[in-house]
Amino acid sequence: MAVNPVFVNELRQSVFRRRGGLVVGLLAAGAILFAMVAQIGSLRTIIVYGPVLLVPLLVPAIASGAFAKEYEQQTWLDLYLTRLTNAQVVWGKFGAFFAQVAIALLAFAPALVLMLLGDYSRRLSDLRFDVVPIKWQLAAIVTTASFIGKLLLSACLYILLTMICSRYSSTRRMALTWSYIALALYTGLGVLIWSQVGALDYQIYSGSPDALSASSGSGVIELEVPGFMESFHLIFCCVVGLGAAFLLWISLSEQRGYRGSGDGAAATRAWQPIAHRAREPLR
């Protein structure tokens, strides 16, 4: 199975490729620092709310050049003239940005697991060896994976919104500005919706048997995540994210053209700017 060339090209131009050693060192140092902070009870909320705030700040810095850099570097015509499909262009760029965000979020995973294990350990403080059972160790890993999964689903929406801003911006700086404005508006709208409607989700969760058993000390311990990370936000991410991907596909389809070879062979699909197509003589 061939690797998407757009995906490979974006990764080659990323900071992970150009300064891989420095990035890995920073991520390792961050993971150690976060693990130490997770052991301090008064600072543990940083480990939960930190990645929630980091993702919308990090995504525009990574993905704002998705299309804007093609316009600045005059490489958009090379992209249009390839035989790549709309899906290859959109998902190739999206996949490269998603991989970078996912790697950054992994730095929080050890701290989250240790924090949950500490909660389980305090629950077992009356035992002789104070050893957390295997099933609760696995529960801590599953809870952490679920939280990271919610963050990655949110990142999908942020990446697609940033790619749309980049698609209609002439420079990367303009795309970065519009991306932060769009995410700020989404955050404000999300807070408004959560305060009016989203609280229902929290009430339903709080009244469920699983939540009651967890609060009584016999169930799985859950992270105290912000309310907008619950189902309403995740459903919104899926619906709006798919709509944003479709919008990108449509916008690229507007510049789809057909080029015929000089020897009279059948026409082949190629990417062409609309203005360039209009200047071609009728065949």
PDB file of N, CA, C and O in Angstrom, residues 1-33:
ATOM      1  N   MET A   1       0.850  -1.185   0.000  1.00  0.00           N
ATOM      2  CA  MET A   1       0.000   0.000   0.000  1.00  0.00           C
ATOM      3  C   MET A   1       0.889   1.239   0.000  1.00  0.00           C
ATOM      4  O   MET A   1       1.770   1.397   0.855  1.00  0.00           O
ATOM      5  N   ALA A   2       0.690   2.133  -0.964  1.00  0.00           N
ATOM      6  CA  ALA A   2       1.539   3.314  -1.107  1.00  0.00           C
ATOM      7  C   ALA A   2       1.199   4.340  -0.043  1.00  0.00           C
ATOM      8  O   ALA A   2       0.049   4.532   0.333  1.00  0.00           O
ATOM      9  N   VAL A   3       2.238   5.018   0.449  1.00  0.00           N
ATOM     10  CA  VAL A   3       2.061   6.061   1.446  1.00  0.00           C
ATOM     11  C   VAL A   3       1.656   7.347   0.738  1.00  0.00           C
ATOM     12  O   VAL A   3       2.156   7.673  -0.340  1.00  0.00           O
ATOM     13  N   ASN A   4       0.738   8.080   1.347  1.00  0.00           N
ATOM     14  CA  ASN A   4       0.273   9.339   0.778  1.00  0.00           C
ATOM     15  C   ASN A   4       1.441  10.305   0.656  1.00  0.00           C
ATOM     16  O   ASN A   4       2.074  10.657   1.655  1.00  0.00           O
ATOM     17  N   PRO A   5       1.772  10.777  -0.565  1.00  0.00           N
ATOM     18  CA  PRO A   5       2.929  11.670  -0.733  1.00  0.00           C
ATOM     19  C   PRO A   5       2.751  13.017  -0.045  1.00  0.00           C
ATOM     20  O   PRO A   5       3.725  13.632   0.393  1.00  0.00           O
ATOM     21  N   VAL A   6       1.515  13.508   0.067  1.00  0.00           N
ATOM     22  CA  VAL A   6       1.269  14.765   0.765  1.00  0.00           C
ATOM     23  C   VAL A   6       1.577  14.603   2.243  1.00  0.00           C
ATOM     24  O   VAL A   6       2.180  15.478   2.874  1.00  0.00           O
ATOM     25  N   PHE A   7       1.186  13.482   2.813  1.00  0.00           N
ATOM     26  CA  PHE A   7       1.478  13.190   4.223  1.00  0.00           C
ATOM     27  C   PHE A   7       2.980  13.167   4.478  1.00  0.00           C
ATOM     28  O   PHE A   7       3.474  13.767   5.438  1.00  0.00           O
ATOM     29  N   VAL A   8       3.708  12.487   3.616  1.00  0.00           N
ATOM     30  CA  VAL A   8       5.168  12.396   3.778  1.00  0.00           C
ATOM     31  C   VAL A   8       5.817  13.766   3.625  1.00  0.00           C
ATOM     32  O   VAL A   8       6.709  14.141   4.398  1.00  0.00           O
ATOM     33  N   ASN A   9       5.381  14.538   2.647  1.00  0.00           N
ATOM     34  CA  ASN A   9       5.974  15.861   2.413  1.00  0.00           C
ATOM     35  C   ASN A   9       5.731  16.802   3.586  1.00  0.00           C
ATOM     36  O   ASN A   9       6.620  17.567   3.985  1.00  0.00           O
ATOM     37  N   GLU A  10       4.535  16.763   4.170  1.00  0.00           N
ATOM     38  CA  GLU A  10       4.236  17.624   5.311  1.00  0.00           C
ATOM     39  C   GLU A  10       5.080  17.242   6.522  1.00  0.00           C
ATOM     40  O   GLU A  10       5.549  18.119   7.257  1.00  0.00           O
ATOM     41  N   LEU A  11       5.267  15.960   6.737  1.00  0.00           N
ATOM     42  CA  LEU A  11       6.101  15.534   7.862  1.00  0.00           C
ATOM     43  C   LEU A  11       7.557  15.928   7.655  1.00  0.00           C
ATOM     44  O   LEU A  11       8.262  16.270   8.612  1.00  0.00           O
ATOM     45  N   ARG A  12       8.025  15.883   6.422  1.00  0.00           N
ATOM     46  CA  ARG A  12       9.401  16.287   6.152  1.00  0.00           C
ATOM     47  C   ARG A  12       9.630  17.762   6.441  1.00  0.00           C
ATOM     48  O   ARG A  12      10.722  18.162   6.844  1.00  0.00           O
ATOM     49  N   GLN A  13       8.619  18.580   6.254  1.00  0.00           N
ATOM     50  CA  GLN A  13       8.746  20.007   6.490  1.00  0.00           C
ATOM     51  C   GLN A  13       8.421  20.407   7.927  1.00  0.00           C
ATOM     52  O   GLN A  13       8.556  21.578   8.285  1.00  0.00           O
ATOM     53  N   SER A  14       7.985  19.464   8.745  1.00  0.00           N
ATOM     54  CA  SER A  14       7.595  19.780  10.118  1.00  0.00           C
ATOM     55  C   SER A  14       8.821  19.933  11.000  1.00  0.00           C
ATOM     56  O   SER A  14       9.939  19.513  10.658  1.00  0.00           O
ATOM     57  N   VAL A  15       8.609  20.516  12.180  1.00  0.00           N
ATOM     58  CA  VAL A  15       9.698  20.700  13.140  1.00  0.00           C
ATOM     59  C   VAL A  15      10.169  19.361  13.679  1.00  0.00           C
ATOM     60  O   VAL A  15      11.319  19.225  14.107  1.00  0.00           O
ATOM     61  N   PHE A  16       9.308  18.336  13.664  1.00  0.00           N
ATOM     62  CA  PHE A  16       9.708  17.011  14.123  1.00  0.00           C
ATOM     63  C   PHE A  16      10.760  16.409  13.209  1.00  0.00           C
ATOM     64  O   PHE A  16      11.574  15.600  13.647  1.00  0.00           O
ATOM     65  N   ARG A  17      10.754  16.786  11.949  1.00  0.00           N
ATOM     66  CA  ARG A  17      11.745  16.271  10.998  1.00  0.00           C
ATOM     67  C   ARG A  17      13.005  17.136  11.001  1.00  0.00           C
ATOM     68  O   ARG A  17      14.121  16.629  10.956  1.00  0.00           O
ATOM     69  N   ARG A  18      12.827  18.468  11.087  1.00  0.00           N
ATOM     70  CA  ARG A  18      13.976  19.362  11.009  1.00  0.00           C
ATOM     71  C   ARG A  18      14.768  19.417  12.304  1.00  0.00           C
ATOM     72  O   ARG A  18      15.971  19.564  12.284  1.00  0.00           O
ATOM     73  N   ARG A  19      14.090  19.314  13.441  1.00  0.00           N
ATOM     74  CA  ARG A  19      14.765  19.361  14.733  1.00  0.00           C
ATOM     75  C   ARG A  19      14.240  18.237  15.620  1.00  0.00           C
ATOM     76  O   ARG A  19      13.768  18.473  16.743  1.00  0.00           O
ATOM     77  N   GLY A  20      14.355  17.033  15.102  1.00  0.00           N
ATOM     78  CA  GLY A  20      13.794  15.882  15.799  1.00  0.00           C
ATOM     79  C   GLY A  20      14.394  15.645  17.165  1.00  0.00           C
ATOM     80  O   GLY A  20      13.678  15.382  18.140  1.00  0.00           O
ATOM     81  N   GLY A  21      15.721  15.746  17.268  1.00  0.00           N
ATOM     82  CA  GLY A  21      16.384  15.503  18.549  1.00  0.00           C
ATOM     83  C   GLY A  21      15.951  16.494  19.613  1.00  0.00           C
ATOM     84  O   GLY A  21      15.692  16.122  20.770  1.00  0.00           O
ATOM     85  N   LEU A  22      15.864  17.766  19.238  1.00  0.00           N
ATOM     86  CA  LEU A  22      15.449  18.789  20.188  1.00  0.00           C
ATOM     87  C   LEU A  22      14.008  18.569  20.631  1.00  0.00           C
ATOM     88  O   LEU A  22      13.677  18.689  21.826  1.00  0.00           O
ATOM     89  N   VAL A  23      13.124  18.236  19.686  1.00  0.00           N
ATOM     90  CA  VAL A  23      11.718  18.026  20.014  1.00  0.00           C
ATOM     91  C   VAL A  23      11.548  16.822  20.940  1.00  0.00           C
ATOM     92  O   VAL A  23      10.810  16.874  21.930  1.00  0.00           O
ATOM     93  N   VAL A  24      12.243  15.727  20.636  1.00  0.00           N
ATOM     94  CA  VAL A  24      12.149  14.536  21.489  1.00  0.00           C
ATOM     95  C   VAL A  24      12.658  14.840  22.892  1.00  0.00           C
ATOM     96  O   VAL A  24      12.070  14.423  23.895  1.00  0.00           O
ATOM     97  N   GLY A  25      13.751  15.596  22.985  1.00  0.00           N
ATOM     98  CA  GLY A  25      14.278  15.969  24.295  1.00  0.00           C
ATOM     99  C   GLY A  25      13.301  16.821  25.088  1.00  0.00           C
ATOM    100  O   GLY A  25      13.111  16.609  26.292  1.00  0.00           O
ATOM    101  N   LEU A  26      12.663  17.783  24.415  1.00  0.00           N
ATOM    102  CA  LEU A  26      11.688  18.638  25.094  1.00  0.00           C
ATOM    103  C   LEU A  26      10.470  17.837  25.548  1.00  0.00           C
ATOM    104  O   LEU A  26       9.951  18.054  26.656  1.00  0.00           O
ATOM    105  N   LEU A  27      10.013  16.919  24.703  1.00  0.00           N
ATOM    106  CA  LEU A  27       8.857  16.102  25.081  1.00  0.00           C
ATOM    107  C   LEU A  27       9.197  15.189  26.258  1.00  0.00           C
ATOM    108  O   LEU A  27       8.375  15.008  27.173  1.00  0.00           O
ATOM    109  N   ALA A  28      10.398  14.603  26.254  1.00  0.00           N
ATOM    110  CA  ALA A  28      10.812  13.749  27.369  1.00  0.00           C
ATOM    111  C   ALA A  28      10.935  14.549  28.660  1.00  0.00           C
ATOM    112  O   ALA A  28      10.474  14.112  29.726  1.00  0.00           O
ATOM    113  N   ALA A  29      11.535  15.735  28.561  1.00  0.00           N
ATOM    114  CA  ALA A  29      11.646  16.588  29.748  1.00  0.00           C
ATOM    115  C   ALA A  29      10.271  17.021  30.240  1.00  0.00           C
ATOM    116  O   ALA A  29      10.014  17.062  31.454  1.00  0.00           O
ATOM    117  N   GLY A  30       9.360  17.338  29.301  1.00  0.00           N
ATOM    118  CA  GLY A  30       8.005  17.706  29.695  1.00  0.00           C
ATOM    119  C   GLY A  30       7.281  16.558  30.381  1.00  0.00           C
ATOM    120  O   GLY A  30       6.565  16.772  31.370  1.00  0.00           O
ATOM    121  N   ALA A  31       7.458  15.328  29.862  1.00  0.00           N
ATOM    122  CA  ALA A  31       6.803  14.164  30.475  1.00  0.00           C
ATOM    123  C   ALA A  31       7.291  13.957  31.905  1.00  0.00           C
ATOM    124  O   ALA A  31       6.496  13.656  32.810  1.00  0.00           O
ATOM    125  N   ILE A  32       8.587  14.131  32.131  1.00  0.00           N
ATOM    126  CA  ILE A  32       9.129  13.980  33.487  1.00  0.00           C
ATOM    127  C   ILE A  32       8.607  15.080  34.403  1.00  0.00           C
ATOM    128  O   ILE A  32       8.218  14.829  35.550  1.00  0.00           O
ATOM    129  N   LEU A  33       8.580  16.305  33.900  1.00  0.00           N
ATOM    130  CA  LEU A  33       8.085  17.423  34.707  1.00  0.00           C
ATOM    131  C   LEU A  33       6.611  17.243  35.049  1.00  0.00           C
ATOM    132  O   LEU A  33       6.193  17.461  36.203  1.00  0.00           O
TER     133      LEU A  33
END
